[in-house]
PDB file of C-alpha atoms in Angstrom:
ATOM      1  CA  MET A   1       9.543 153.385  73.631  1.00 44.00           C
ATOM      2  CA  ALA A   2      11.154 150.363  75.221  1.00 45.00           C
ATOM      3  CA  ALA A   3       9.751 149.096  78.494  1.00 45.00           C
ATOM      4  CA  SER A   4      13.015 149.914  80.277  1.00 44.00           C
ATOM      5  CA  ASP A   5      12.849 153.510  79.001  1.00 50.00           C
ATOM      6  CA  ASN A   6       9.289 153.826  80.262  1.00 53.00           C
ATOM      7  CA  ASN A   7      10.330 152.503  83.666  1.00 57.00           C
ATOM      8  CA  ASN A   8      13.158 155.061  83.815  1.00 65.00           C
ATOM      9  CA  THR A   9      10.722 157.823  82.893  1.00 74.00           C
ATOM     10  CA  ASN A  10       8.416 156.900  85.765  1.00 86.00           C
ATOM     11  CA  GLU A  11      11.170 156.361  88.312  1.00 93.00           C
ATOM     12  CA  VAL A  12      10.616 158.633  91.309  1.00 94.00           C
ATOM     13  CA  VAL A  13      13.643 160.574  92.536  1.00 92.00           C
ATOM     14  CA  ASN A  14      11.929 162.437  95.380  1.00 89.00           C
ATOM     15  CA  ASP A  15       8.470 161.731  96.754  1.00 90.00           C
ATOM     16  CA  LEU A  16       7.211 164.612  98.857  1.00 88.00           C
ATOM     17  CA  TYR A  17       3.517 163.861  98.780  1.00 86.00           C
ATOM     18  CA  PRO A  18       1.272 165.790  99.357  1.00 82.00           C
ATOM     19  CA  PHE A  19       3.489 168.504  97.823  1.00 87.00           C
ATOM     20  CA  TYR A  20       5.085 166.983  94.745  1.00 91.00           C
ATOM     21  CA  ARG A  21       6.924 164.068  93.147  1.00 92.00           C
ATOM     22  CA  LEU A  22      10.088 164.539  91.115  1.00 93.00           C
ATOM     23  CA  TYR A  23      10.704 161.939  88.412  1.00 95.00           C
ATOM     24  CA  LYS A  24      14.016 160.849  86.943  1.00 92.00           C
ATOM     25  CA  ASP A  25      13.232 162.521  83.611  1.00 92.00           C
ATOM     26  CA  GLY A  26      12.831 165.886  85.370  1.00 89.00           C
ATOM     27  CA  ARG A  27       9.036 165.958  85.484  1.00 94.00           C
ATOM     28  CA  VAL A  28       7.426 167.462  88.566  1.00 93.00           C
ATOM     29  CA  GLU A  29       3.965 166.270  89.577  1.00 92.00           C
ATOM     30  CA  ARG A  30       2.185 168.587  92.014  1.00 92.00           C
ATOM     31  CA  PHE A  31      -0.865 167.452  93.949  1.00 87.00           C
ATOM     32  CA  TYR A  32      -2.920 170.615  93.891  1.00 79.00           C
ATOM     33  CA  GLN A  33      -6.133 168.589  93.967  1.00 68.00           C
ATOM     34  CA  GLN A  34      -5.305 167.701  97.573  1.00 65.00           C
ATOM     35  CA  PHE A  35      -5.716 171.356  98.491  1.00 67.00           C
ATOM     36  CA  GLY A  36      -8.684 172.056  96.258  1.00 66.00           C
ATOM     37  CA  ALA A  37      -6.437 174.524  94.450  1.00 84.00           C
ATOM     38  CA  VAL A  38      -8.032 176.162  91.436  1.00 91.00           C
ATOM     39  CA  GLU A  39      -7.005 179.392  89.741  1.00 94.00           C
ATOM     40  CA  VAL A  40      -9.462 182.281  89.698  1.00 96.00           C
ATOM     41  CA  PRO A  41      -9.263 185.558  87.762  1.00 97.00           C
ATOM     42  CA  PRO A  42      -8.885 188.984  89.351  1.00 98.00           C
ATOM     43  CA  SER A  43     -12.100 190.871  89.962  1.00 95.00           C
ATOM     44  CA  LEU A  44     -13.217 194.446  89.397  1.00 95.00           C
ATOM     45  CA  GLU A  45     -15.047 194.261  92.719  1.00 96.00           C
ATOM     46  CA  ASP A  46     -15.011 191.226  95.013  1.00 97.00           C
ATOM     47  CA  PRO A  47     -18.626 190.403  96.008  1.00 96.00           C
ATOM     48  CA  ALA A  48     -17.710 189.771  99.655  1.00 96.00           C
ATOM     49  CA  THR A  49     -15.334 192.680 100.327  1.00 98.00           C
ATOM     50  CA  GLY A  50     -15.602 195.111  97.425  1.00 98.00           C
ATOM     51  CA  VAL A  51     -11.823 194.870  96.911  1.00 98.00           C
ATOM     52  CA  SER A  52     -10.587 195.302  93.337  1.00 98.00           C
ATOM     53  CA  SER A  53      -7.741 193.232  91.895  1.00 98.00           C
ATOM     54  CA  LYS A  54      -5.697 192.930  88.723  1.00 98.00           C
ATOM     55  CA  ASP A  55      -2.675 191.018  87.451  1.00 98.00           C
ATOM     56  CA  VAL A  56       0.611 192.595  86.376  1.00 98.00           C
ATOM     57  CA  ASN A  57       3.970 191.441  85.066  1.00 98.00           C
ATOM     58  CA  ILE A  58       7.006 192.611  87.035  1.00 97.00           C
ATOM     59  CA  THR A  59       9.830 190.838  85.191  1.00 97.00           C
ATOM     60  CA  PRO A  60       9.807 188.169  82.474  1.00 97.00           C
ATOM     61  CA  HIS A  61       9.707 185.592  85.291  1.00 97.00           C
ATOM     62  CA  VAL A  62       7.760 187.331  88.062  1.00 98.00           C
ATOM     63  CA  SER A  63       4.145 188.454  88.081  1.00 98.00           C
ATOM     64  CA  ALA A  64       1.744 189.555  90.807  1.00 98.00           C
ATOM     65  CA  ARG A  65      -1.869 190.133  91.685  1.00 98.00           C
ATOM     66  CA  LEU A  66      -2.547 193.654  92.984  1.00 98.00           C
ATOM     67  CA  TYR A  67      -5.368 194.567  95.373  1.00 98.00           C
ATOM     68  CA  LEU A  68      -7.033 197.930  96.035  1.00 98.00           C
ATOM     69  CA  PRO A  69      -9.624 198.492  98.813  1.00 98.00           C
ATOM     70  CA  LYS A  70     -13.181 199.547  98.107  1.00 97.00           C
ATOM     71  CA  ASN A  71     -14.008 203.274  98.120  1.00 94.00           C
ATOM     72  CA  THR A  72     -10.405 204.427  97.783  1.00 95.00           C
ATOM     73  CA  ALA A  73     -10.561 208.179  97.139  1.00 96.00           C
ATOM     74  CA  PRO A  74      -8.707 209.563  94.074  1.00 94.00           C
ATOM     75  CA  ASP A  75      -6.049 211.264  96.209  1.00 93.00           C
ATOM     76  CA  GLN A  76      -5.975 208.761  99.092  1.00 97.00           C
ATOM     77  CA  LYS A  77      -2.602 207.255 100.063  1.00 98.00           C
ATOM     78  CA  LEU A  78      -2.559 203.796 101.627  1.00 98.00           C
ATOM     79  CA  PRO A  79       0.048 201.490 103.198  1.00 98.00           C
ATOM     80  CA  ILE A  80       1.664 199.046 100.772  1.00 98.00           C
ATOM     81  CA  LEU A  81       1.931 195.337 101.561  1.00 98.00           C
ATOM     82  CA  VAL A  82       4.159 193.026  99.511  1.00 99.00           C
ATOM     83  CA  TYR A  83       2.843 189.526 100.181  1.00 98.00           C
ATOM     84  CA  TYR A  84       4.469 186.122  99.546  1.00 98.00           C
ATOM     85  CA  HIS A  85       2.246 183.028  99.482  1.00 97.00           C
ATOM     86  CA  GLY A  86       2.972 179.749 101.241  1.00 96.00           C
ATOM     87  CA  GLY A  87       3.488 176.255  99.896  1.00 94.00           C
ATOM     88  CA  GLY A  88       6.863 175.031 101.099  1.00 95.00           C
ATOM     89  CA  LEU A  89       8.629 176.924  98.273  1.00 97.00           C
ATOM     90  CA  VAL A  90       7.464 174.087  96.000  1.00 95.00           C
ATOM     91  CA  VAL A  91       3.715 174.672  95.466  1.00 95.00           C
ATOM     92  CA  GLY A  92       1.243 177.538  95.542  1.00 94.00           C
ATOM     93  CA  SER A  93       0.202 180.589  93.573  1.00 96.00           C
ATOM     94  CA  PRO A  94      -1.326 184.007  94.290  1.00 97.00           C
ATOM     95  CA  PHE A  95      -3.921 183.137  91.653  1.00 97.00           C
ATOM     96  CA  PHE A  96      -5.418 180.216  93.594  1.00 96.00           C
ATOM     97  CA  LYS A  97      -8.893 180.744  94.990  1.00 95.00           C
ATOM     98  CA  MET A  98      -7.811 180.330  98.626  1.00 95.00           C
ATOM     99  CA  GLU A  99      -5.032 182.923  98.393  1.00 96.00           C
ATOM    100  CA  HIS A 100      -7.226 185.305  96.411  1.00 97.00           C
ATOM    101  CA  CYS A 101     -10.035 185.098  98.965  1.00 97.00           C
ATOM    102  CA  TYR A 102      -7.617 185.567 101.864  1.00 98.00           C
ATOM    103  CA  LEU A 103      -5.974 188.623 100.291  1.00 98.00           C
ATOM    104  CA  ASN A 104      -9.359 190.195  99.613  1.00 98.00           C
ATOM    105  CA  HIS A 105     -10.202 189.952 103.323  1.00 98.00           C
ATOM    106  CA  LEU A 106      -6.757 191.070 104.495  1.00 98.00           C
ATOM    107  CA  VAL A 107      -6.752 194.110 102.186  1.00 98.00           C
ATOM    108  CA  SER A 108     -10.308 195.057 103.119  1.00 98.00           C
ATOM    109  CA  GLU A 109      -9.554 194.932 106.847  1.00 98.00           C
ATOM    110  CA  SER A 110      -6.103 196.562 106.557  1.00 98.00           C
ATOM    111  CA  ASN A 111      -7.160 199.240 104.052  1.00 98.00           C
ATOM    112  CA  CYS A 112      -3.888 198.808 102.186  1.00 98.00           C
ATOM    113  CA  ILE A 113      -2.647 198.123  98.682  1.00 98.00           C
ATOM    114  CA  ALA A 114      -1.307 194.583  98.375  1.00 98.00           C
ATOM    115  CA  ILE A 115       1.045 193.035  95.842  1.00 98.00           C
ATOM    116  CA  SER A 116       0.758 189.239  95.991  1.00 98.00           C
ATOM    117  CA  VAL A 117       3.901 187.899  94.323  1.00 98.00           C
ATOM    118  CA  ASN A 118       3.968 184.970  91.911  1.00 98.00           C
ATOM    119  CA  TYR A 119       7.537 183.705  92.371  1.00 98.00           C
ATOM    120  CA  ARG A 120       9.119 180.659  90.758  1.00 98.00           C
ATOM    121  CA  LEU A 121       9.152 177.355  92.627  1.00 97.00           C
ATOM    122  CA  ALA A 122      11.543 174.573  93.556  1.00 96.00           C
ATOM    123  CA  PRO A 123      12.562 171.959  92.533  1.00 94.00           C
ATOM    124  CA  GLU A 124      12.642 173.320  88.964  1.00 94.00           C
ATOM    125  CA  ASN A 125      14.361 176.447  90.301  1.00 95.00           C
ATOM    126  CA  ASP A 126      16.971 176.726  93.029  1.00 94.00           C
ATOM    127  CA  LEU A 127      16.335 178.670  96.206  1.00 97.00           C
ATOM    128  CA  SER A 128      18.504 181.606  95.189  1.00 96.00           C
ATOM    129  CA  THR A 129      16.197 182.118  92.196  1.00 97.00           C
ATOM    130  CA  ILE A 130      13.127 182.120  94.436  1.00 98.00           C
ATOM    131  CA  TYR A 131      14.626 184.683  96.795  1.00 98.00           C
ATOM    132  CA  GLN A 132      15.756 186.819  93.874  1.00 98.00           C
ATOM    133  CA  ASP A 133      12.198 186.783  92.514  1.00 98.00           C
ATOM    134  CA  GLY A 134      10.993 188.012  95.898  1.00 98.00           C
ATOM    135  CA  TRP A 135      13.652 190.719  95.917  1.00 98.00           C
ATOM    136  CA  ASP A 136      12.867 191.817  92.366  1.00 98.00           C
ATOM    137  CA  ALA A 137       9.207 192.267  93.310  1.00 98.00           C
ATOM    138  CA  LEU A 138      10.105 194.305  96.384  1.00 98.00           C
ATOM    139  CA  GLN A 139      12.512 196.482  94.399  1.00 98.00           C
ATOM    140  CA  TRP A 140       9.883 196.971  91.699  1.00 98.00           C
ATOM    141  CA  VAL A 141       7.555 198.432  94.313  1.00 98.00           C
ATOM    142  CA  ALA A 142      10.384 200.565  95.720  1.00 98.00           C
ATOM    143  CA  SER A 143      11.178 201.904  92.239  1.00 98.00           C
ATOM    144  CA  HIS A 144       7.952 203.913  92.350  1.00 98.00           C
ATOM    145  CA  VAL A 145       9.666 206.333  94.737  1.00 97.00           C
ATOM    146  CA  VAL A 146      11.987 207.475  91.927  1.00 95.00           C
ATOM    147  CA  ALA A 147      10.505 210.222  89.758  1.00 93.00           C
ATOM    148  CA  THR A 148      12.239 209.000  86.583  1.00 93.00           C
ATOM    149  CA  THR A 149      10.913 205.424  86.814  1.00 92.00           C
ATOM    150  CA  VAL A 150       8.996 204.633  83.627  1.00 91.00           C
ATOM    151  CA  ASN A 151       5.783 202.599  83.336  1.00 91.00           C
ATOM    152  CA  LYS A 152       4.788 203.022  86.963  1.00 96.00           C
ATOM    153  CA  GLU A 153       1.846 200.954  88.135  1.00 97.00           C
ATOM    154  CA  PRO A 154      -1.103 203.402  88.538  1.00 97.00           C
ATOM    155  CA  TRP A 155      -2.499 201.943  91.765  1.00 98.00           C
ATOM    156  CA  ILE A 156       0.895 202.135  93.465  1.00 98.00           C
ATOM    157  CA  GLU A 157       1.721 205.527  91.974  1.00 97.00           C
ATOM    158  CA  ASN A 158      -1.631 207.140  92.778  1.00 97.00           C
ATOM    159  CA  HIS A 159      -2.548 205.471  96.061  1.00 98.00           C
ATOM    160  CA  GLY A 160       0.590 203.938  97.558  1.00 98.00           C
ATOM    161  CA  ASP A 161       2.250 205.538 100.576  1.00 98.00           C
ATOM    162  CA  LEU A 162       5.838 204.416 100.027  1.00 97.00           C
ATOM    163  CA  ASN A 163       6.749 205.575 103.521  1.00 97.00           C
ATOM    164  CA  ARG A 164       4.513 202.805 104.868  1.00 98.00           C
ATOM    165  CA  LEU A 165       5.943 199.746 103.128  1.00 98.00           C
ATOM    166  CA  PHE A 166       5.426 196.283 104.646  1.00 98.00           C
ATOM    167  CA  VAL A 167       6.218 192.683 103.712  1.00 98.00           C
ATOM    168  CA  ALA A 168       4.232 189.645 104.826  1.00 98.00           C
ATOM    169  CA  GLY A 169       4.110 185.950 104.134  1.00 98.00           C
ATOM    170  CA  ASP A 170       2.566 182.720 105.340  1.00 98.00           C
ATOM    171  CA  SER A 171       4.634 179.547 105.859  1.00 97.00           C
ATOM    172  CA  ALA A 172       7.161 179.493 102.986  1.00 98.00           C
ATOM    173  CA  GLY A 173       6.171 183.107 102.381  1.00 98.00           C
ATOM    174  CA  GLY A 174       7.302 183.819 105.940  1.00 98.00           C
ATOM    175  CA  ASN A 175      10.650 182.286 105.041  1.00 98.00           C
ATOM    176  CA  ILE A 176      10.903 184.615 102.043  1.00 98.00           C
ATOM    177  CA  VAL A 177       9.986 187.563 104.279  1.00 98.00           C
ATOM    178  CA  PHE A 178      12.799 186.611 106.659  1.00 98.00           C
ATOM    179  CA  ASN A 179      15.254 186.511 103.755  1.00 98.00           C
ATOM    180  CA  MET A 180      13.975 189.841 102.397  1.00 98.00           C
ATOM    181  CA  VAL A 181      14.306 191.584 105.766  1.00 98.00           C
ATOM    182  CA  THR A 182      17.803 190.134 106.180  1.00 97.00           C
ATOM    183  CA  ARG A 183      18.788 191.392 102.725  1.00 97.00           C
ATOM    184  CA  VAL A 184      17.311 194.855 103.275  1.00 98.00           C
ATOM    185  CA  GLY A 185      19.582 195.061 106.310  1.00 96.00           C
ATOM    186  CA  ARG A 186      22.611 194.523 104.023  1.00 94.00           C
ATOM    187  CA  GLU A 187      21.471 196.337 100.876  1.00 95.00           C
ATOM    188  CA  SER A 188      19.427 199.450 100.248  1.00 94.00           C
ATOM    189  CA  LEU A 189      16.112 199.408  98.486  1.00 98.00           C
ATOM    190  CA  ILE A 190      15.810 201.638  95.443  1.00 97.00           C
ATOM    191  CA  GLY A 191      15.721 205.285  96.473  1.00 96.00           C
ATOM    192  CA  ASP A 192      16.940 204.255  99.928  1.00 96.00           C
ATOM    193  CA  LEU A 193      13.327 203.452 100.729  1.00 97.00           C
ATOM    194  CA  LYS A 194      12.764 202.138 104.241  1.00 97.00           C
ATOM    195  CA  LEU A 195      10.845 198.989 105.115  1.00 98.00           C
ATOM    196  CA  VAL A 196       8.534 199.701 108.041  1.00 98.00           C
ATOM    197  CA  GLY A 197       7.405 196.266 109.077  1.00 98.00           C
ATOM    198  CA  ALA A 198       7.373 192.520 108.438  1.00 98.00           C
ATOM    199  CA  ILE A 199       4.754 189.871 109.216  1.00 98.00           C
ATOM    200  CA  LEU A 200       5.987 186.282 109.523  1.00 98.00           C
ATOM    201  CA  ALA A 201       2.951 184.012 109.731  1.00 98.00           C
ATOM    202  CA  PHE A 202       3.671 180.389 110.649  1.00 98.00           C
ATOM    203  CA  PRO A 203       7.136 180.924 109.114  1.00 98.00           C
ATOM    204  CA  PHE A 204       8.976 178.048 107.429  1.00 98.00           C
ATOM    205  CA  LEU A 205      12.082 178.322 109.610  1.00 98.00           C
ATOM    206  CA  LEU A 206      14.150 175.546 111.183  1.00 97.00           C
ATOM    207  CA  ILE A 207      16.119 175.637 114.430  1.00 96.00           C
ATOM    208  CA  PRO A 208      18.067 172.476 115.345  1.00 94.00           C
ATOM    209  CA  SER A 209      17.444 172.804 119.083  1.00 94.00           C
ATOM    210  CA  VAL A 210      13.658 172.583 118.661  1.00 94.00           C
ATOM    211  CA  GLU A 211      12.466 169.228 119.998  1.00 92.00           C
ATOM    212  CA  ASN A 212      11.741 166.621 117.286  1.00 92.00           C
ATOM    213  CA  ILE A 213      12.349 169.128 114.503  1.00 94.00           C
ATOM    214  CA  GLU A 214      13.795 166.295 112.402  1.00 93.00           C
ATOM    215  CA  LEU A 215      10.356 164.614 112.397  1.00 92.00           C
ATOM    216  CA  THR A 216       8.586 167.509 110.681  1.00 92.00           C
ATOM    217  CA  LEU A 217       7.728 167.508 107.005  1.00 91.00           C
ATOM    218  CA  THR A 218       9.350 170.932 106.669  1.00 94.00           C
ATOM    219  CA  TYR A 219      12.673 169.465 107.858  1.00 94.00           C
ATOM    220  CA  LYS A 220      12.475 166.700 105.244  1.00 93.00           C
ATOM    221  CA  LEU A 221      11.440 169.145 102.535  1.00 94.00           C
ATOM    222  CA  TRP A 222      14.232 171.601 103.287  1.00 96.00           C
ATOM    223  CA  ASN A 223      16.914 168.929 103.169  1.00 93.00           C
ATOM    224  CA  ILE A 224      15.720 167.932  99.695  1.00 92.00           C
ATOM    225  CA  ILE A 225      15.404 171.391  98.120  1.00 93.00           C
ATOM    226  CA  CYS A 226      18.399 172.957  99.890  1.00 92.00           C
ATOM    227  CA  PRO A 227      21.361 173.345  97.495  1.00 87.00           C
ATOM    228  CA  PRO A 228      24.366 171.062  98.161  1.00 86.00           C
ATOM    229  CA  SER A 229      26.464 174.183  98.698  1.00 84.00           C
ATOM    230  CA  GLU A 230      24.325 175.151 101.682  1.00 84.00           C
ATOM    231  CA  PRO A 231      24.783 173.592 105.157  1.00 85.00           C
ATOM    232  CA  GLY A 232      21.303 172.043 105.349  1.00 88.00           C
ATOM    233  CA  ILE A 233      19.391 173.008 108.479  1.00 91.00           C
ATOM    234  CA  ASP A 234      22.250 175.312 109.475  1.00 93.00           C
ATOM    235  CA  SER A 235      21.723 177.412 106.356  1.00 94.00           C
ATOM    236  CA  PRO A 236      21.096 181.093 107.137  1.00 95.00           C
ATOM    237  CA  MET A 237      18.263 180.945 104.594  1.00 96.00           C
ATOM    238  CA  VAL A 238      16.176 178.869 107.008  1.00 97.00           C
ATOM    239  CA  ASN A 239      17.894 178.924 110.407  1.00 97.00           C
ATOM    240  CA  PRO A 240      17.599 182.370 112.028  1.00 97.00           C
ATOM    241  CA  VAL A 241      20.023 181.443 114.811  1.00 95.00           C
ATOM    242  CA  SER A 242      22.703 179.959 112.554  1.00 93.00           C
ATOM    243  CA  GLU A 243      26.249 181.107 113.260  1.00 90.00           C
ATOM    244  CA  LYS A 244      26.561 181.650 109.505  1.00 88.00           C
ATOM    245  CA  ILE A 245      23.873 184.344 109.413  1.00 88.00           C
ATOM    246  CA  PRO A 246      24.656 188.053 109.618  1.00 84.00           C
ATOM    247  CA  SER A 247      23.683 189.497 113.003  1.00 90.00           C
ATOM    248  CA  LEU A 248      19.943 189.700 113.572  1.00 97.00           C
ATOM    249  CA  SER A 249      20.633 193.189 114.881  1.00 96.00           C
ATOM    250  CA  MET A 250      20.875 194.201 111.201  1.00 96.00           C
ATOM    251  CA  LEU A 251      17.321 193.186 110.254  1.00 97.00           C
ATOM    252  CA  GLY A 252      16.127 195.810 107.811  1.00 98.00           C
ATOM    253  CA  CYS A 253      12.824 196.981 109.244  1.00 98.00           C
ATOM    254  CA  SER A 254      11.567 198.695 112.382  1.00 98.00           C
ATOM    255  CA  ARG A 255       8.706 196.386 113.412  1.00 98.00           C
ATOM    256  CA  ILE A 256       8.125 192.610 113.225  1.00 98.00           C
ATOM    257  CA  PHE A 257       4.999 190.567 113.954  1.00 98.00           C
ATOM    258  CA  VAL A 258       5.384 186.782 114.294  1.00 98.00           C
ATOM    259  CA  PHE A 259       2.602 184.299 114.936  1.00 97.00           C
ATOM    260  CA  THR A 260       2.200 180.531 115.107  1.00 97.00           C
ATOM    261  CA  GLY A 261      -0.577 178.052 115.872  1.00 97.00           C
ATOM    262  CA  GLU A 262      -0.814 175.851 118.948  1.00 97.00           C
ATOM    263  CA  LYS A 263      -1.631 172.783 116.826  1.00 97.00           C
ATOM    264  CA  ASP A 264       0.713 173.526 113.914  1.00 96.00           C
ATOM    265  CA  GLU A 265       2.506 170.288 112.975  1.00 92.00           C
ATOM    266  CA  LEU A 266       4.659 171.941 110.292  1.00 94.00           C
ATOM    267  CA  VAL A 267       5.989 174.942 112.209  1.00 95.00           C
ATOM    268  CA  PRO A 268       6.133 174.248 115.964  1.00 94.00           C
ATOM    269  CA  THR A 269       5.454 177.234 118.202  1.00 96.00           C
ATOM    270  CA  GLU A 270       8.957 176.831 119.634  1.00 96.00           C
ATOM    271  CA  ILE A 271      10.321 178.021 116.270  1.00 97.00           C
ATOM    272  CA  GLY A 272       8.528 181.327 116.762  1.00 97.00           C
ATOM    273  CA  THR A 273       9.522 181.790 120.385  1.00 97.00           C
ATOM    274  CA  LYS A 274      13.196 180.978 119.760  1.00 97.00           C
ATOM    275  CA  PHE A 275      13.295 183.341 116.777  1.00 98.00           C
ATOM    276  CA  VAL A 276      11.772 186.173 118.791  1.00 98.00           C
ATOM    277  CA  GLU A 277      14.167 185.537 121.682  1.00 97.00           C
ATOM    278  CA  ALA A 278      17.148 185.589 119.307  1.00 97.00           C
ATOM    279  CA  VAL A 279      16.035 188.879 117.750  1.00 98.00           C
ATOM    280  CA  LYS A 280      15.618 190.486 121.163  1.00 97.00           C
ATOM    281  CA  LYS A 281      19.028 189.258 122.336  1.00 96.00           C
ATOM    282  CA  SER A 282      20.723 190.489 119.154  1.00 96.00           C
ATOM    283  CA  GLY A 283      20.372 194.143 120.069  1.00 95.00           C
ATOM    284  CA  TRP A 284      18.031 194.885 117.161  1.00 97.00           C
ATOM    285  CA  LYS A 285      16.491 198.315 117.793  1.00 96.00           C
ATOM    286  CA  GLY A 286      12.999 197.618 116.505  1.00 97.00           C
ATOM    287  CA  GLU A 287       9.767 196.307 118.030  1.00 98.00           C
ATOM    288  CA  ILE A 288       8.861 192.627 117.808  1.00 98.00           C
ATOM    289  CA  GLU A 289       5.542 191.045 118.721  1.00 97.00           C
ATOM    290  CA  PHE A 290       4.695 187.349 118.994  1.00 98.00           C
ATOM    291  CA  ILE A 291       1.437 185.468 119.512  1.00 97.00           C
ATOM    292  CA  GLU A 292       0.435 181.813 119.491  1.00 97.00           C
ATOM    293  CA  VAL A 293      -3.122 181.216 118.315  1.00 97.00           C
ATOM    294  CA  GLU A 294      -4.746 178.759 120.686  1.00 97.00           C
ATOM    295  CA  GLY A 295      -6.221 175.591 119.208  1.00 97.00           C
ATOM    296  CA  GLU A 296      -5.339 176.400 115.574  1.00 97.00           C
ATOM    297  CA  GLY A 297      -3.131 174.762 112.981  1.00 97.00           C
ATOM    298  CA  HIS A 298      -0.936 175.850 110.103  1.00 96.00           C
ATOM    299  CA  CYS A 299      -2.129 178.933 108.187  1.00 96.00           C
ATOM    300  CA  PHE A 300      -5.706 178.415 109.350  1.00 97.00           C
ATOM    301  CA  GLN A 301      -6.645 182.018 108.553  1.00 97.00           C
ATOM    302  CA  CYS A 302      -5.857 181.467 104.865  1.00 96.00           C
ATOM    303  CA  VAL A 303      -8.118 178.424 104.690  1.00 94.00           C
ATOM    304  CA  ASN A 304     -11.153 180.196 106.123  1.00 95.00           C
ATOM    305  CA  PRO A 305     -10.647 183.940 106.641  1.00 97.00           C
ATOM    306  CA  GLU A 306     -14.256 184.337 107.788  1.00 97.00           C
ATOM    307  CA  ALA A 307     -13.897 182.075 110.839  1.00 97.00           C
ATOM    308  CA  GLU A 308     -13.941 183.981 114.135  1.00 98.00           C
ATOM    309  CA  LYS A 309     -10.325 183.329 115.124  1.00 98.00           C
ATOM    310  CA  ALA A 310      -9.224 184.096 111.564  1.00 98.00           C
ATOM    311  CA  LYS A 311     -11.069 187.413 111.703  1.00 98.00           C
ATOM    312  CA  ASP A 312      -9.374 188.216 115.003  1.00 98.00           C
ATOM    313  CA  LEU A 313      -5.945 187.435 113.586  1.00 98.00           C
ATOM    314  CA  ILE A 314      -6.553 189.443 110.421  1.00 98.00           C
ATOM    315  CA  LYS A 315      -7.605 192.384 112.609  1.00 98.00           C
ATOM    316  CA  ARG A 316      -4.309 192.068 114.509  1.00 98.00           C
ATOM    317  CA  MET A 317      -2.428 192.134 111.211  1.00 98.00           C
ATOM    318  CA  ALA A 318      -4.454 195.123 110.048  1.00 98.00           C
ATOM    319  CA  SER A 319      -3.676 196.982 113.263  1.00 98.00           C
ATOM    320  CA  PHE A 320       0.027 196.260 112.770  1.00 98.00           C
ATOM    321  CA  ILE A 321      -0.123 197.666 109.233  1.00 98.00           C
ATOM    322  CA  GLN A 322      -2.221 200.704 110.071  1.00 97.00           C
ATOM    323  CA  ARG A 323      -0.320 201.763 113.200  1.00 93.00           C
ATOM    324  CA  LYS A 324       1.826 204.837 112.590  1.00 84.00           C
TER     325      LYS A 324
END
């Protein structure tokens, strides 16, 4: 290979360290070592929580890790949580040790079945593909309500209460949750299944009026991965108060729980408060709850779910899921 060819190969198109670098030849270098990210297998019984887990394929492009609480009785029906991991829509996996540990604790405390979705990532895939992956996973769960559905997943079929269906996500996963709830408001789930609630944790949303929003890494990231056909920060995929978005009064669930961290440098608390205000003003008929966790940063409860404030937050999430 000529020296000039080698230089072209190593030319950086986008440098979004510590997330990824995109090279001119199309290669994507992700810096998972910065997060201590290592994949771990599912477990028959997690030593810390007793939660069981297994991996399943949903479509040729979408897989998931499923979680079942300890001591689930043969005929016991539990709430169902479809969970989307964080990572700026460009990194992350439900199979990483941190996510796996967090889901074990969340499922144990919430006494629910969880489906942690492995969706495709940008920049190799456009945002519409990512959202479609999230939708396909949600519809796959909903399909279990139809008697004629073939190859049903046994944990969902035997233990899932499809009348208590929730979605949740941290950071970029919160963005996916927002897009799922918006879409459910426009389209029906299979079997006309209803979505009870949504948890948006430190959600990757952008609102232009938030002070210094243009200085955040999430702002820079969005403007790189956002398709040219979309209006940047005014895109309804990321801006919940955009004039281009369908009315928030059409959000397709009955309860929403939003939380942020006081020291979050990626998702300022003002994002959460402005989103909640906009939902309330829209005339949406559901219940919305918001909290700011004092002294904590971005997705702190994922990093160490056994810390005291993390335990408190997970208990709040569990209460939201268990409340009838």
